[in-house]
């Protein structure tokens, strides 16, 4: 049966510290997302973008202390959660396009609204900070902690993903983490595979292990792909690049394993910033990886 994918744009930079990532959805579409998905044998439908007021019209410090634009993040992610939940209820696979990684709060809340889910978090960063621990106050460094109800996010209804447990979360490719954030991750039941693990064991073995973690006792998984997971030489158009990431081929191998698992129920591509990109290279890479995650093969 042909898989139907619903594209949901979330053009927000509320959670980031560098402007331009709000143009990510447009850049990814322009790079040929629909055509790449069709080449993977899926049927894409573009639902357009969520309504997101420009950040300059809002007060970054109007909400909680040390959580910039948190009120706006709540608005956007609540809308995205509803859109993701609706897409799933209608039998389609939601593909959210960021925008910064704060949109993952909405993807996770929506995907876990009526199901028990696991998560694979392909990212250079842990995104496990809270307002109390964040050095910057940027919410794109907090979405995983928010969805799991860690620290300041405990009991925050709009941010907590009901059907998600720490033991079903796997972070893959971690190589940049803040001190207190690292302690919080170690104290949690989240499973972490650093870039050192990938170096030592290979991306296929690590991704298979992550899939085992995310699928254990769940109804399906959400895949969150931050383009800064890749090395900046492969994906230059990201706001927080960290050297030493995965290669082009390693990234495709991981996405191909995700497709082969047939466990993915929701997906997001985040942190593509065309202002920082070269010839839309990172957006093009995002489309190719999406196709691999949805079943595109060489043969």
Short mmCIF file of C-alpha atoms in Angstrom, two decimals:
data_model
loop_
_atom_site.label_atom_id
_atom_site.label_comp_id
_atom_site.label_asym_id
_atom_site.label_seq_id
_atom_site.Cartn_x
_atom_site.Cartn_y
_atom_site.Cartn_z
CA UNK A 1 0.00 0.00 0.00
CA UNK A 2 1.33 3.45 -0.94
CA UNK A 3 2.31 5.54 2.05
CA UNK A 4 0.75 9.00 2.30
CA UNK A 5 2.91 11.74 3.79
CA UNK A 6 1.57 15.09 4.96
CA UNK A 7 4.11 17.93 4.91
CA UNK A 8 3.64 20.43 7.74
CA UNK A 9 5.72 23.59 7.68
CA UNK A 10 6.66 25.23 10.98
CA UNK A 11 8.63 28.34 9.95
CA UNK A 12 9.79 29.45 13.37
CA UNK A 13 13.04 30.78 14.78
CA UNK A 14 11.66 31.52 18.24
CA UNK A 15 13.81 28.84 19.83
CA UNK A 16 17.07 29.73 18.12
CA UNK A 17 19.75 32.35 18.61
CA UNK A 18 20.43 33.00 14.90
CA UNK A 19 17.91 34.35 12.45
CA UNK A 20 17.09 32.63 9.18
CA UNK A 21 16.05 29.16 10.28
CA UNK A 22 12.42 30.21 9.88
CA UNK A 23 13.05 30.03 6.12
CA UNK A 24 13.97 26.35 6.40
CA UNK A 25 10.60 24.96 5.24
CA UNK A 26 10.68 27.07 2.09
CA UNK A 27 14.29 26.07 1.36
CA UNK A 28 13.53 22.37 1.78
CA UNK A 29 10.51 22.60 -0.50
CA UNK A 30 12.48 24.56 -3.09
CA UNK A 31 15.17 21.86 -3.00
CA UNK A 32 12.64 19.37 -4.36
CA UNK A 33 11.15 17.64 -1.32
CA UNK A 34 7.96 16.53 -3.05
CA UNK A 35 9.86 15.03 -5.96
CA UNK A 36 12.28 13.20 -3.66
CA UNK A 37 9.40 11.73 -1.67
CA UNK A 38 7.67 10.61 -4.84
CA UNK A 39 10.90 8.89 -5.90
CA UNK A 40 10.70 6.96 -2.62
CA UNK A 41 7.30 5.62 -3.64
CA UNK A 42 5.25 7.71 -1.23
CA UNK A 43 2.46 10.15 -1.96
CA UNK A 44 3.15 13.60 -0.47
CA UNK A 45 0.54 16.23 0.27
CA UNK A 46 1.69 19.68 1.34
CA UNK A 47 -0.53 21.20 4.03
CA UNK A 48 1.36 24.49 3.91
CA UNK A 49 2.83 26.37 6.85
CA UNK A 50 1.49 27.06 10.29
CA UNK A 51 0.73 30.71 10.99
CA UNK A 52 3.79 32.01 12.84
CA UNK A 53 4.08 35.74 13.68
CA UNK A 54 7.51 37.23 13.03
CA UNK A 55 9.71 37.14 16.10
CA UNK A 56 10.38 40.88 15.91
CA UNK A 57 6.72 41.55 16.74
CA UNK A 58 6.98 39.66 20.05
CA UNK A 59 8.78 40.17 23.36
CA UNK A 60 11.35 37.42 23.88
CA UNK A 61 11.28 37.84 27.67
CA UNK A 62 7.52 37.93 28.20
CA UNK A 63 7.24 34.33 29.40
CA UNK A 64 9.16 32.16 31.85
CA UNK A 65 12.56 33.29 33.05
CA UNK A 66 15.44 32.09 30.85
CA UNK A 67 13.17 30.60 28.20
CA UNK A 68 13.13 33.08 25.35
CA UNK A 69 9.90 33.39 23.38
CA UNK A 70 8.42 30.50 25.35
CA UNK A 71 4.89 31.85 24.91
CA UNK A 72 5.35 31.87 21.14
CA UNK A 73 6.91 28.41 21.26
CA UNK A 74 3.81 27.20 23.10
CA UNK A 75 1.53 28.68 20.44
CA UNK A 76 3.43 27.16 17.53
CA UNK A 77 3.99 23.75 19.08
CA UNK A 78 0.37 23.45 20.21
CA UNK A 79 -0.77 24.11 16.64
CA UNK A 80 1.77 21.63 15.30
CA UNK A 81 0.73 18.99 17.85
CA UNK A 82 -2.87 19.25 16.63
CA UNK A 83 -1.76 19.01 13.00
CA UNK A 84 0.44 15.96 13.68
CA UNK A 85 -2.30 14.23 15.66
CA UNK A 86 -4.86 14.93 12.91
CA UNK A 87 -2.54 13.62 10.19
CA UNK A 88 -2.02 10.37 12.09
CA UNK A 89 -5.74 9.98 12.78
CA UNK A 90 -6.37 10.34 9.03
CA UNK A 91 -3.90 7.61 8.18
CA UNK A 92 -1.04 9.77 6.91
CA UNK A 93 2.55 10.15 8.09
CA UNK A 94 3.25 13.68 9.31
CA UNK A 95 6.54 15.22 8.16
CA UNK A 96 7.22 18.46 10.02
CA UNK A 97 9.66 20.96 8.54
CA UNK A 98 11.48 23.38 10.80
CA UNK A 99 12.26 25.86 11.75
CA UNK A 100 14.36 25.42 14.83
CA UNK A 101 14.30 22.29 16.98
CA UNK A 102 11.78 23.70 19.46
CA UNK A 103 9.11 22.49 17.00
CA UNK A 104 9.86 18.95 18.18
CA UNK A 105 7.77 19.64 21.26
CA UNK A 106 4.73 19.84 19.01
CA UNK A 107 5.70 16.82 16.93
CA UNK A 108 6.20 14.69 20.01
CA UNK A 109 3.07 15.83 21.82
CA UNK A 110 0.98 15.20 18.72
CA UNK A 111 2.51 11.83 17.90
CA UNK A 112 2.20 10.63 21.50
CA UNK A 113 -1.33 11.93 22.07
CA UNK A 114 -3.07 8.64 21.33
CA UNK A 115 -0.18 6.17 21.26
CA UNK A 116 2.86 4.97 23.14
CA UNK A 117 5.86 6.06 21.10
CA UNK A 118 9.62 5.85 21.08
CA UNK A 119 12.01 8.47 19.74
CA UNK A 120 15.30 8.45 17.88
CA UNK A 121 16.96 11.83 18.20
CA UNK A 122 19.62 12.25 15.51
CA UNK A 123 21.44 15.34 16.74
CA UNK A 124 24.84 16.74 17.71
CA UNK A 125 23.20 18.10 20.86
CA UNK A 126 21.24 16.57 23.72
CA UNK A 127 18.45 19.20 23.79
CA UNK A 128 17.96 18.20 27.42
CA UNK A 129 18.29 21.61 29.04
CA UNK A 130 15.55 23.36 31.00
CA UNK A 131 15.16 27.05 31.81
CA UNK A 132 17.02 26.41 35.07
CA UNK A 133 20.02 24.79 33.38
CA UNK A 134 20.26 26.46 29.98
CA UNK A 135 23.26 28.77 29.48
CA UNK A 136 21.42 30.66 26.72
CA UNK A 137 17.69 30.44 27.39
CA UNK A 138 17.13 29.28 23.81
CA UNK A 139 14.28 26.76 23.73
CA UNK A 140 15.75 24.83 20.78
CA UNK A 141 18.09 23.35 23.38
CA UNK A 142 15.18 22.13 25.52
CA UNK A 143 12.62 20.16 23.45
CA UNK A 144 13.52 16.66 24.58
CA UNK A 145 13.49 17.68 28.24
CA UNK A 146 10.19 19.47 27.68
CA UNK A 147 8.48 16.49 26.07
CA UNK A 148 9.68 14.20 28.88
CA UNK A 149 8.62 16.59 31.64
CA UNK A 150 12.12 17.06 33.05
CA UNK A 151 12.76 19.66 35.75
CA UNK A 152 10.92 22.92 35.10
CA UNK A 153 8.81 21.16 32.47
CA UNK A 154 7.24 18.70 34.92
CA UNK A 155 3.47 18.99 34.66
CA UNK A 156 3.59 21.55 31.82
CA UNK A 157 0.69 20.14 29.85
CA UNK A 158 1.34 21.79 26.49
CA UNK A 159 4.96 20.56 26.46
CA UNK A 160 4.67 17.01 27.84
CA UNK A 161 4.25 14.06 25.46
CA UNK A 162 1.81 11.74 27.23
CA UNK A 163 2.78 8.49 25.53
CA UNK A 164 6.55 8.92 25.70
CA UNK A 165 8.87 7.40 28.31
CA UNK A 166 12.56 8.03 28.85
CA UNK A 167 13.44 4.37 28.40
CA UNK A 168 12.17 4.55 24.79
CA UNK A 169 14.34 7.53 23.82
CA UNK A 170 17.66 7.14 22.03
CA UNK A 171 19.96 10.06 21.20
CA UNK A 172 22.29 9.22 18.32
CA UNK A 173 25.45 11.14 17.44
CA UNK A 174 25.80 13.32 20.55
CA UNK A 175 29.00 15.36 20.61
CA UNK A 176 28.12 18.70 22.23
CA UNK A 177 26.48 18.86 25.65
CA UNK A 178 26.43 21.39 28.49
CA UNK A 179 27.74 20.36 31.92
CA UNK A 180 24.50 20.35 33.92
CA UNK A 181 22.65 19.01 30.90
CA UNK A 182 25.04 16.06 30.79
CA UNK A 183 24.28 15.29 34.43
CA UNK A 184 20.54 15.34 33.70
CA UNK A 185 20.98 12.94 30.79
CA UNK A 186 23.10 10.58 32.90
CA UNK A 187 20.46 10.66 35.65
CA UNK A 188 17.68 9.81 33.18
CA UNK A 189 16.68 6.53 31.52
CA UNK A 190 17.44 7.96 28.06
CA UNK A 191 19.92 5.91 26.01
CA UNK A 192 22.75 7.88 24.42
CA UNK A 193 25.05 6.92 21.57
CA UNK A 194 27.81 9.48 21.14
CA UNK A 195 29.90 10.05 18.05
CA UNK A 196 32.57 7.97 19.78
CA UNK A 197 30.15 5.03 19.78
CA UNK A 198 29.59 5.52 16.06
CA UNK A 199 33.35 5.72 15.49
CA UNK A 200 33.94 2.51 17.41
CA UNK A 201 30.93 0.44 16.38
CA UNK A 202 29.71 1.92 13.12
CA UNK A 203 26.51 3.79 12.35
CA UNK A 204 24.54 0.71 11.32
CA UNK A 205 25.06 -1.15 14.59
CA UNK A 206 24.34 1.97 16.63
CA UNK A 207 21.18 2.78 14.66
CA UNK A 208 19.92 -0.79 14.99
CA UNK A 209 20.44 -0.60 18.76
CA UNK A 210 18.63 2.76 18.86
CA UNK A 211 15.73 1.23 16.96
CA UNK A 212 15.55 -1.58 19.52
CA UNK A 213 15.35 1.01 22.31
CA UNK A 214 12.71 3.13 20.59
CA UNK A 215 10.48 0.27 19.44
CA UNK A 216 10.47 -1.77 22.67
CA UNK A 217 6.81 -2.00 23.72
CA UNK A 218 5.75 1.02 21.65
CA UNK A 219 3.23 1.59 18.87
CA UNK A 220 5.80 3.25 16.62
CA UNK A 221 8.56 5.82 16.66
CA UNK A 222 9.11 9.49 16.01
CA UNK A 223 12.33 10.36 14.19
CA UNK A 224 13.81 13.78 14.84
CA UNK A 225 16.57 14.71 12.42
CA UNK A 226 18.55 17.84 13.18
CA UNK A 227 20.78 18.58 10.19
CA UNK A 228 23.62 19.53 12.54
CA UNK A 229 23.87 15.78 13.23
CA UNK A 230 25.97 15.72 10.08
CA UNK A 231 29.44 17.15 9.85
CA UNK A 232 29.40 20.84 8.82
CA UNK A 233 31.32 19.92 5.67
CA UNK A 234 28.23 17.96 4.61
CA UNK A 235 25.58 20.32 6.06
CA UNK A 236 26.94 23.87 6.33
CA UNK A 237 23.55 25.58 6.61
CA UNK A 238 22.81 25.06 10.30
CA UNK A 239 22.82 27.46 13.22
CA UNK A 240 24.89 25.46 15.70
CA UNK A 241 27.43 23.43 13.70
CA UNK A 242 29.75 21.05 15.54
CA UNK A 243 32.73 19.46 13.83
CA UNK A 244 33.07 15.70 13.81
CA UNK A 245 29.58 14.67 12.72
CA UNK A 246 28.41 11.82 10.54
CA UNK A 247 29.17 11.66 6.84
CA UNK A 248 26.73 11.85 3.96
CA UNK A 249 26.83 8.08 3.48
CA UNK A 250 26.52 7.32 7.21
CA UNK A 251 23.43 9.53 7.41
CA UNK A 252 21.79 7.74 4.50
CA UNK A 253 22.65 4.35 5.97
CA UNK A 254 20.93 5.30 9.22
CA UNK A 255 17.82 6.58 7.43
CA UNK A 256 17.67 3.43 5.32
CA UNK A 257 17.62 1.36 8.51
CA UNK A 258 14.79 3.52 9.84
CA UNK A 259 12.83 2.80 6.66
CA UNK A 260 13.56 -0.91 6.84
CA UNK A 261 12.21 -1.05 10.41
CA UNK A 262 8.76 0.12 9.19
CA UNK A 263 8.31 1.61 12.67
CA UNK A 264 8.32 5.34 11.91
CA UNK A 265 4.96 7.03 12.52
CA UNK A 266 6.12 10.67 12.47
CA UNK A 267 9.18 12.54 11.29
CA UNK A 268 10.75 15.99 11.34
CA UNK A 269 13.61 17.82 9.66
CA UNK A 270 14.93 20.80 11.61
CA UNK A 271 17.54 23.54 11.81
CA UNK A 272 18.07 24.12 8.08
CA UNK A 273 19.13 27.76 7.81
CA UNK A 274 19.39 28.95 4.18
CA UNK A 275 21.11 32.20 5.19
CA UNK A 276 24.08 30.13 6.39
CA UNK A 277 23.88 27.55 3.62
CA UNK A 278 25.87 27.21 0.41
CA UNK A 279 23.79 26.86 -2.78
CA UNK A 280 20.90 25.34 -0.74
CA UNK A 281 23.13 22.32 -0.15
CA UNK A 282 21.81 21.52 3.33
CA UNK A 283 18.17 21.78 2.27
CA UNK A 284 18.87 19.45 -0.65
CA UNK A 285 20.52 17.00 1.72
CA UNK A 286 17.45 17.16 3.97
CA UNK A 287 15.19 16.13 1.08
CA UNK A 288 17.44 13.20 0.20
CA UNK A 289 17.57 11.95 3.77
CA UNK A 290 13.81 12.23 4.08
CA UNK A 291 13.44 10.05 0.99
CA UNK A 292 15.81 7.45 2.45
CA UNK A 293 13.90 7.41 5.75
CA UNK A 294 10.68 6.83 3.80
CA UNK A 295 11.97 3.94 1.77
CA UNK A 296 14.05 5.14 -1.16
CA UNK A 297 16.70 2.57 -2.12
CA UNK A 298 19.48 2.34 -4.68
CA UNK A 299 17.88 -0.82 -6.11
#
